Amino acid sequence: MKITHLVPSLHPGGPEIGLVDLATAAPRAGLDISVVALASTSDTAQVSALRRLGVPVVELGLAPLDPRAVSRTARALREHGAELVHSHLGHADVVAAAAAMRNRIPAVSTLHNVKNDLADGGDRLRRTARIVARRRFVRRTIAISRVQQDWYRGLNAAVDTVLVPDGVVDPGPGDLAERNRRREALGVDDREVLAVCTVPMRRGEGLELLLDACEALPDQLPLVVALCGDGPMRPYLESRVDDTEELDGRVRFVHRHTDHASLLNAADLVVYPAEYGAAPTVLLRAMAAGLPVVSTQVGGIPEIVTPTTGVLVPQDAGRLADALVALTEDGERRGRLGAAARARFLAEHEAVGWAKRLAEVYASVLDPTPT
């Protein structure tokens, strides 16, 4: 099946939707994929990764709401020989629906967020436009968690959704020498536990809550917390750590372009303090690496992190600190939770299985005749 994915942009700082993971697994699921991005990006990491996998990528270089978006997307779909277009995020959903109708091919759309805090009337208008586009022109709307399905039904969208949880590529066994090098570079010795947080450094990701929790940790606790990411809050977070004695010796900021996979390979656990998440991909990557997770109990996260694979806490710095202390002091429990997380990843979230489930959705659209 020749499937073209339409996205607003391929900038690595945007929402992670797993196209590189999907492209890696696609051939084993019988999928021939291409990618069209409405806007261009100066950071070509994702573009390069897709092209190395042999995936055709086109960046249209369009500004938001450019009136040429539909016609240029429709042309790109024809050039790729797309049998179906799969859209992701925001304006891309509306453009994909119109371009698919123009080319007389079906459209599929994935919901990636749960958003109730609309800023203004413009936000409400844009969401209404996406709902109308899905209702009238999109053949399948995919939800990535049950919580997200329930949220969308609550909008009175009158759009049926199919549940297809995301997947990520299996990283395989970690390299011990690389693990040791990474830990040494972070100043983490063999007696210390390394907790990694890879959320973007922006509002809503819970990083202030995490620093509050770190301030409450016992001074002698052998725990190092590494923050790996970038965003508008990074200067503030760095300044707060530098100015706070309890944080300065415990929290490390990792270089913005550090490979997350190598950091997870060096970690003992993952901490995810966000205020909301439909089904955060970072938690799937933690599971794939065989790491236990300490996370806030919000959104669709309990569908990923269970009592057998991690620890869920309310959005409370004291409770988060308590959970970090408990896992830091119990290596046997960390090992048990990590092994269960790895097993659950292989059963439910490995990329090839995900790609095959998407292929079933595409097939039901392209050939709806029951067999």
Coordinates of C-alpha atoms in Angstrom, one line a residue:
M1 CA 0.0 0.0 0.0
K2 CA 1.4 3.4 -1.0
I3 CA 0.6 5.7 2.0
T4 CA 1.6 9.4 2.2
H5 CA 1.8 11.0 5.6
L6 CA 1.0 14.8 5.8
V7 CA 2.5 16.8 8.7
P8 CA 2.7 20.5 9.5
S9 CA 6.5 20.3 9.9
L10 CA 9.3 17.8 10.5
H11 CA 11.1 20.0 13.0
P12 CA 12.5 17.7 15.8
G13 CA 11.2 20.1 18.4
G14 CA 7.6 19.5 17.5
P15 CA 5.4 16.8 18.8
E16 CA 6.9 13.4 18.3
I17 CA 4.6 11.3 16.1
G18 CA 7.0 8.5 15.3
L19 CA 7.4 8.7 11.6
V20 CA 11.0 7.5 11.7
D21 CA 9.9 4.5 13.8
L22 CA 7.1 3.8 11.4
A23 CA 9.3 4.1 8.4
T24 CA 11.7 1.6 9.9
A25 CA 8.9 -1.0 10.4
A26 CA 6.8 -0.2 7.3
P27 CA 8.4 -2.7 4.8
R28 CA 7.6 -5.6 7.2
A29 CA 4.0 -4.5 7.3
G30 CA 3.6 -4.2 3.5
L31 CA 3.6 -0.4 3.6
D32 CA 5.4 1.9 1.1
I33 CA 5.3 5.3 2.8
S34 CA 6.3 8.9 1.8
V35 CA 6.1 12.1 3.8
V36 CA 4.9 15.6 2.9
A37 CA 5.5 18.5 5.3
L38 CA 3.6 21.7 4.8
A39 CA 6.4 23.9 6.2
S40 CA 10.2 23.5 5.9
T41 CA 12.6 23.2 8.8
S42 CA 16.2 24.4 9.3
D43 CA 16.9 21.4 11.6
T44 CA 16.9 18.5 9.2
A45 CA 17.5 15.6 11.6
Q46 CA 14.1 13.9 11.0
V47 CA 14.2 14.7 7.3
S48 CA 17.7 13.1 7.0
A49 CA 16.7 10.1 9.1
L50 CA 13.6 9.4 6.9
R51 CA 15.7 9.7 3.7
R52 CA 18.3 7.4 5.0
L53 CA 15.5 4.8 5.3
G54 CA 14.6 5.4 1.7
V55 CA 11.5 7.4 2.4
P56 CA 10.7 10.2 -0.1
V57 CA 10.3 13.5 1.8
V58 CA 8.9 16.7 0.4
E59 CA 8.8 20.0 2.3
L60 CA 6.5 22.4 0.7
G61 CA 7.9 25.5 2.4
L62 CA 4.4 27.0 3.1
A63 CA 3.5 29.5 5.8
P64 CA 0.5 28.7 8.1
L65 CA -2.8 29.1 6.3
D66 CA -1.1 29.5 2.9
P67 CA -4.0 29.3 0.3
R68 CA -1.8 27.1 -2.0
A69 CA -1.6 24.3 0.6
V70 CA -4.4 22.2 -0.8
S71 CA -3.3 22.4 -4.4
R72 CA 0.4 21.8 -3.7
T73 CA -0.4 18.9 -1.4
A74 CA -2.7 17.3 -3.9
R75 CA 0.1 17.5 -6.5
A76 CA 2.6 16.0 -4.1
L77 CA 0.2 13.1 -3.4
R78 CA -0.1 12.5 -7.2
E79 CA 3.6 12.5 -7.6
H80 CA 4.0 9.9 -4.9
G81 CA 1.2 7.8 -6.3
A82 CA -0.5 7.9 -3.0
E83 CA -3.4 5.5 -2.5
L84 CA -4.3 7.1 0.8
V85 CA -3.2 10.1 2.8
H86 CA -2.6 9.9 6.6
S87 CA -2.6 13.3 8.3
H88 CA -1.2 14.4 11.7
L89 CA -1.8 17.5 13.7
G90 CA -3.6 20.8 13.3
H91 CA -3.9 22.4 9.9
A92 CA -2.5 19.3 8.2
D93 CA -5.8 17.5 8.9
V94 CA -7.9 20.0 7.1
V95 CA -5.4 20.3 4.1
A96 CA -5.2 16.5 3.8
A97 CA -9.0 16.1 3.8
A98 CA -9.3 18.7 1.0
A99 CA -6.4 17.3 -1.0
A100 CA -7.6 13.8 -0.7
M101 CA -11.0 14.8 -2.0
R102 CA -9.4 16.6 -4.9
N103 CA -7.4 13.5 -5.8
R104 CA -10.3 11.1 -5.1
I105 CA -8.4 9.0 -2.6
P106 CA -9.3 8.3 1.0
A107 CA -7.9 10.2 4.1
V108 CA -7.1 8.9 7.6
S109 CA -6.2 11.2 10.5
T110 CA -4.5 10.5 13.9
L111 CA -5.4 12.4 17.0
H112 CA -2.2 13.2 18.9
N113 CA -3.3 15.6 21.6
V114 CA -6.0 16.2 24.1
K115 CA -6.7 19.9 24.3
N116 CA -9.4 21.6 26.3
D117 CA -7.7 24.9 27.2
L118 CA -8.4 26.7 23.9
A119 CA -6.9 30.2 24.0
D120 CA -9.5 32.2 22.1
G121 CA -12.2 32.1 19.4
G122 CA -9.6 31.4 16.7
D123 CA -8.6 28.2 18.5
R124 CA -12.2 27.2 18.8
L125 CA -12.8 27.9 15.1
R126 CA -9.7 25.9 14.0
R127 CA -10.8 22.9 16.1
T128 CA -14.3 23.1 14.7
A129 CA -12.8 23.1 11.2
R130 CA -10.8 20.0 11.9
I131 CA -13.9 18.2 13.4
V132 CA -15.9 19.1 10.3
A133 CA -13.1 17.9 8.0
R134 CA -12.9 14.6 9.8
R135 CA -16.7 14.1 9.9
R136 CA -17.2 14.8 6.2
F137 CA -14.0 13.8 4.4
V138 CA -11.9 11.5 6.7
R139 CA -12.6 7.8 6.4
R140 CA -11.0 6.8 9.7
T141 CA -9.9 8.8 12.8
I142 CA -7.3 7.1 14.9
A143 CA -7.0 7.6 18.6
I144 CA -3.8 6.6 20.4
S145 CA -5.4 6.1 23.9
R146 CA -8.8 5.3 25.4
V147 CA -8.7 8.5 27.3
Q148 CA -8.3 10.4 24.1
Q149 CA -11.2 8.5 22.5
D150 CA -13.4 9.5 25.5
W151 CA -12.3 13.1 25.2
Y152 CA -13.1 13.3 21.5
R153 CA -16.5 11.8 22.0
G154 CA -17.1 14.4 24.6
L155 CA -16.7 17.1 22.0
N156 CA -19.8 15.9 20.3
A157 CA -17.7 15.4 17.1
A158 CA -19.9 12.6 15.8
V159 CA -16.8 10.9 14.5
D160 CA -16.1 7.3 15.2
T161 CA -12.6 6.6 16.2
V162 CA -10.5 3.4 16.1
L163 CA -7.9 2.8 18.8
V164 CA -4.3 2.1 17.6
P165 CA -1.7 2.7 20.3
D166 CA 1.6 4.0 19.1
G167 CA 4.8 2.0 18.8
V168 CA 8.5 2.6 18.7
V169 CA 11.5 0.7 17.2
D170 CA 13.1 -1.9 19.5
P171 CA 16.5 -0.5 20.4
G172 CA 17.9 -3.9 21.2
P173 CA 20.5 -4.6 23.9
G174 CA 22.3 -1.5 25.1
D175 CA 26.1 -1.2 24.7
L176 CA 27.8 -1.5 28.1
A177 CA 30.9 0.5 27.1
E178 CA 28.7 3.3 25.7
R179 CA 26.6 3.2 28.9
N180 CA 29.7 3.7 31.0
R181 CA 31.0 6.5 28.9
R182 CA 27.7 8.4 29.0
R183 CA 27.5 8.0 32.8
E184 CA 31.1 9.1 33.3
A185 CA 30.4 12.2 31.1
L186 CA 27.5 13.1 33.4
G187 CA 29.6 12.5 36.5
V188 CA 27.5 9.5 37.7
D189 CA 29.5 6.8 39.5
D190 CA 28.6 3.2 39.9
R191 CA 27.0 3.7 43.3
E192 CA 24.6 6.4 42.0
V193 CA 21.2 6.0 40.3
L194 CA 20.6 8.0 37.1
A195 CA 17.0 9.2 36.5
V196 CA 16.5 10.7 33.0
C197 CA 13.8 13.2 31.9
T198 CA 13.5 13.9 28.2
V199 CA 10.4 16.1 28.1
P200 CA 10.7 19.4 26.1
M201 CA 11.6 22.4 28.2
R202 CA 8.3 24.3 27.9
R203 CA 5.2 25.0 30.0
G204 CA 3.0 22.1 30.8
E205 CA 5.8 19.5 30.9
G206 CA 6.0 19.5 34.7
L207 CA 9.7 20.5 34.9
E208 CA 9.1 23.0 37.7
L209 CA 7.3 20.2 39.7
L210 CA 10.3 17.9 39.1
L211 CA 12.8 20.5 40.4
D212 CA 10.5 21.1 43.4
A213 CA 10.6 17.3 44.1
C214 CA 14.4 17.3 43.7
E215 CA 14.7 20.0 46.3
A216 CA 12.8 17.8 48.7
L217 CA 15.1 14.8 48.3
P218 CA 17.4 13.8 51.2
D219 CA 20.8 15.2 50.8
Q220 CA 22.6 11.9 50.8
L221 CA 20.3 10.1 48.4
P222 CA 22.5 8.7 45.6
L223 CA 20.3 10.0 42.8
V224 CA 21.3 12.1 39.8
V225 CA 18.6 13.6 37.6
A226 CA 19.5 14.4 33.9
L227 CA 17.4 16.7 31.9
C228 CA 17.6 16.2 28.2
G229 CA 15.7 18.5 26.0
D230 CA 15.4 22.0 24.8
G231 CA 12.8 24.8 24.7
P232 CA 12.0 28.3 25.9
M233 CA 12.2 27.3 29.6
R234 CA 15.7 26.0 29.4
P235 CA 17.5 29.3 30.5
Y236 CA 15.1 29.7 33.5
L237 CA 15.6 26.0 34.5
E238 CA 19.4 26.3 34.3
S239 CA 19.4 29.5 36.3
R240 CA 17.2 27.9 39.0
V241 CA 19.5 24.9 39.3
D242 CA 22.6 27.1 39.4
D243 CA 21.1 29.2 42.2
T244 CA 19.8 26.4 44.4
E245 CA 22.3 24.4 46.4
E246 CA 20.0 21.4 46.7
L247 CA 19.7 21.2 42.9
D248 CA 23.1 22.2 41.8
G249 CA 24.8 19.0 42.9
R250 CA 22.0 16.7 41.7
V251 CA 20.6 18.0 38.4
R252 CA 22.5 17.8 35.2
F253 CA 21.6 19.4 31.9
V254 CA 22.5 17.3 28.9
H255 CA 23.5 18.9 25.6
R256 CA 20.5 19.8 23.5
H257 CA 21.4 17.5 20.6
T258 CA 22.3 14.4 22.7
D259 CA 20.8 11.2 21.3
H260 CA 18.0 10.2 23.6
A261 CA 18.6 6.5 23.0
S262 CA 22.2 6.7 24.3
L263 CA 20.9 8.5 27.3
L264 CA 18.3 5.9 28.1
N265 CA 20.9 3.2 27.7
A266 CA 22.8 5.0 30.5
A267 CA 19.8 5.4 32.8
D268 CA 18.4 3.4 35.7
L269 CA 14.9 4.9 35.5
V270 CA 12.9 7.5 33.6
V271 CA 10.9 10.3 35.3
Y272 CA 7.9 11.9 33.5
P273 CA 6.4 14.8 35.4
A274 CA 4.1 16.3 32.7
E275 CA 0.7 17.9 33.4
Y276 CA -1.0 15.9 30.7
G277 CA -0.3 13.4 28.0
A278 CA -2.5 11.4 25.6
A279 CA 0.1 8.6 25.2
P280 CA 3.7 10.0 25.5
T281 CA 6.1 8.3 23.1
V282 CA 9.0 8.9 25.6
L283 CA 7.3 6.3 27.9
L284 CA 7.3 3.8 25.1
R285 CA 11.0 4.3 24.6
A286 CA 11.6 3.9 28.3
M287 CA 9.7 0.6 28.2
A288 CA 11.7 -0.5 25.1
A289 CA 14.9 0.2 27.0
G290 CA 13.7 -1.9 30.0
L291 CA 13.5 1.0 32.4
P292 CA 10.9 1.6 35.1
V293 CA 9.1 4.9 35.0
V294 CA 8.0 7.4 37.7
S295 CA 5.3 9.5 36.2
T296 CA 2.4 11.8 37.1
Q297 CA -0.9 10.0 36.9
V298 CA -2.6 12.1 34.2
G299 CA -4.2 11.6 30.8
G300 CA -3.6 8.3 29.1
I301 CA -0.4 7.6 31.0
P302 CA -2.0 4.9 33.2
E303 CA -2.7 3.0 30.0
I304 CA 1.1 2.8 29.5
V305 CA 2.6 2.8 32.9
T306 CA 1.1 0.2 35.2
P307 CA 1.9 -0.9 38.8
T308 CA 3.9 -3.7 37.3
T309 CA 6.1 -1.4 35.1
G310 CA 6.5 1.8 37.1
V311 CA 5.1 4.2 39.7
L312 CA 2.3 6.7 39.2
V313 CA 1.9 9.7 41.5
P314 CA -0.4 12.7 41.7
Q315 CA 0.9 16.1 40.6
D316 CA 2.5 16.7 44.0
A317 CA 6.2 17.4 44.5
G318 CA 6.3 15.5 47.8
R319 CA 4.7 12.4 46.4
L320 CA 7.0 12.5 43.4
A321 CA 10.0 12.9 45.7
D322 CA 8.8 9.9 47.7
A323 CA 8.6 7.7 44.6
L324 CA 12.1 8.7 43.5
V325 CA 13.5 7.9 46.9
A326 CA 11.8 4.5 47.0
L327 CA 13.1 3.4 43.6
T328 CA 16.5 4.8 44.2
E329 CA 16.9 2.7 47.3
D330 CA 15.5 -0.5 45.9
G331 CA 17.6 -1.8 43.0
E332 CA 15.8 -5.2 42.9
R333 CA 12.5 -3.5 42.4
R334 CA 13.9 -1.3 39.6
G335 CA 15.1 -4.5 37.9
R336 CA 11.7 -6.2 38.3
L337 CA 9.7 -3.2 37.0
G338 CA 12.1 -2.7 34.1
A339 CA 11.9 -6.3 33.0
A340 CA 8.1 -6.2 33.1
A341 CA 8.1 -2.9 31.1
R342 CA 10.3 -4.5 28.4
A343 CA 8.0 -7.5 28.1
R344 CA 5.0 -5.3 27.8
F345 CA 6.7 -3.2 25.2
L346 CA 7.4 -6.2 23.0
A347 CA 3.9 -7.5 23.4
E348 CA 2.0 -4.2 22.7
H349 CA 4.2 -1.3 21.5
E350 CA 6.9 -2.7 19.2
A351 CA 7.0 -0.8 15.9
V352 CA 6.4 -3.7 13.5
G353 CA 3.2 -4.6 15.4
W354 CA 2.1 -1.0 15.3
A355 CA 2.8 -0.7 11.6
K356 CA 0.8 -3.9 11.0
R357 CA -2.2 -2.5 13.0
L358 CA -2.1 0.7 10.9
A359 CA -1.9 -1.4 7.7
E360 CA -5.1 -3.2 8.8
V361 CA -6.8 0.2 9.2
Y362 CA -5.6 1.3 5.7
A363 CA -6.8 -2.0 4.2
S364 CA -10.2 -1.6 5.7
V365 CA -10.5 1.8 4.1
L366 CA -9.0 0.9 0.7
D367 CA -11.0 -2.3 0.4
P368 CA -14.0 -2.1 2.8
T369 CA -15.6 -5.3 1.3
P370 CA -15.8 -7.9 4.1
T371 CA -13.7 -11.1 3.4

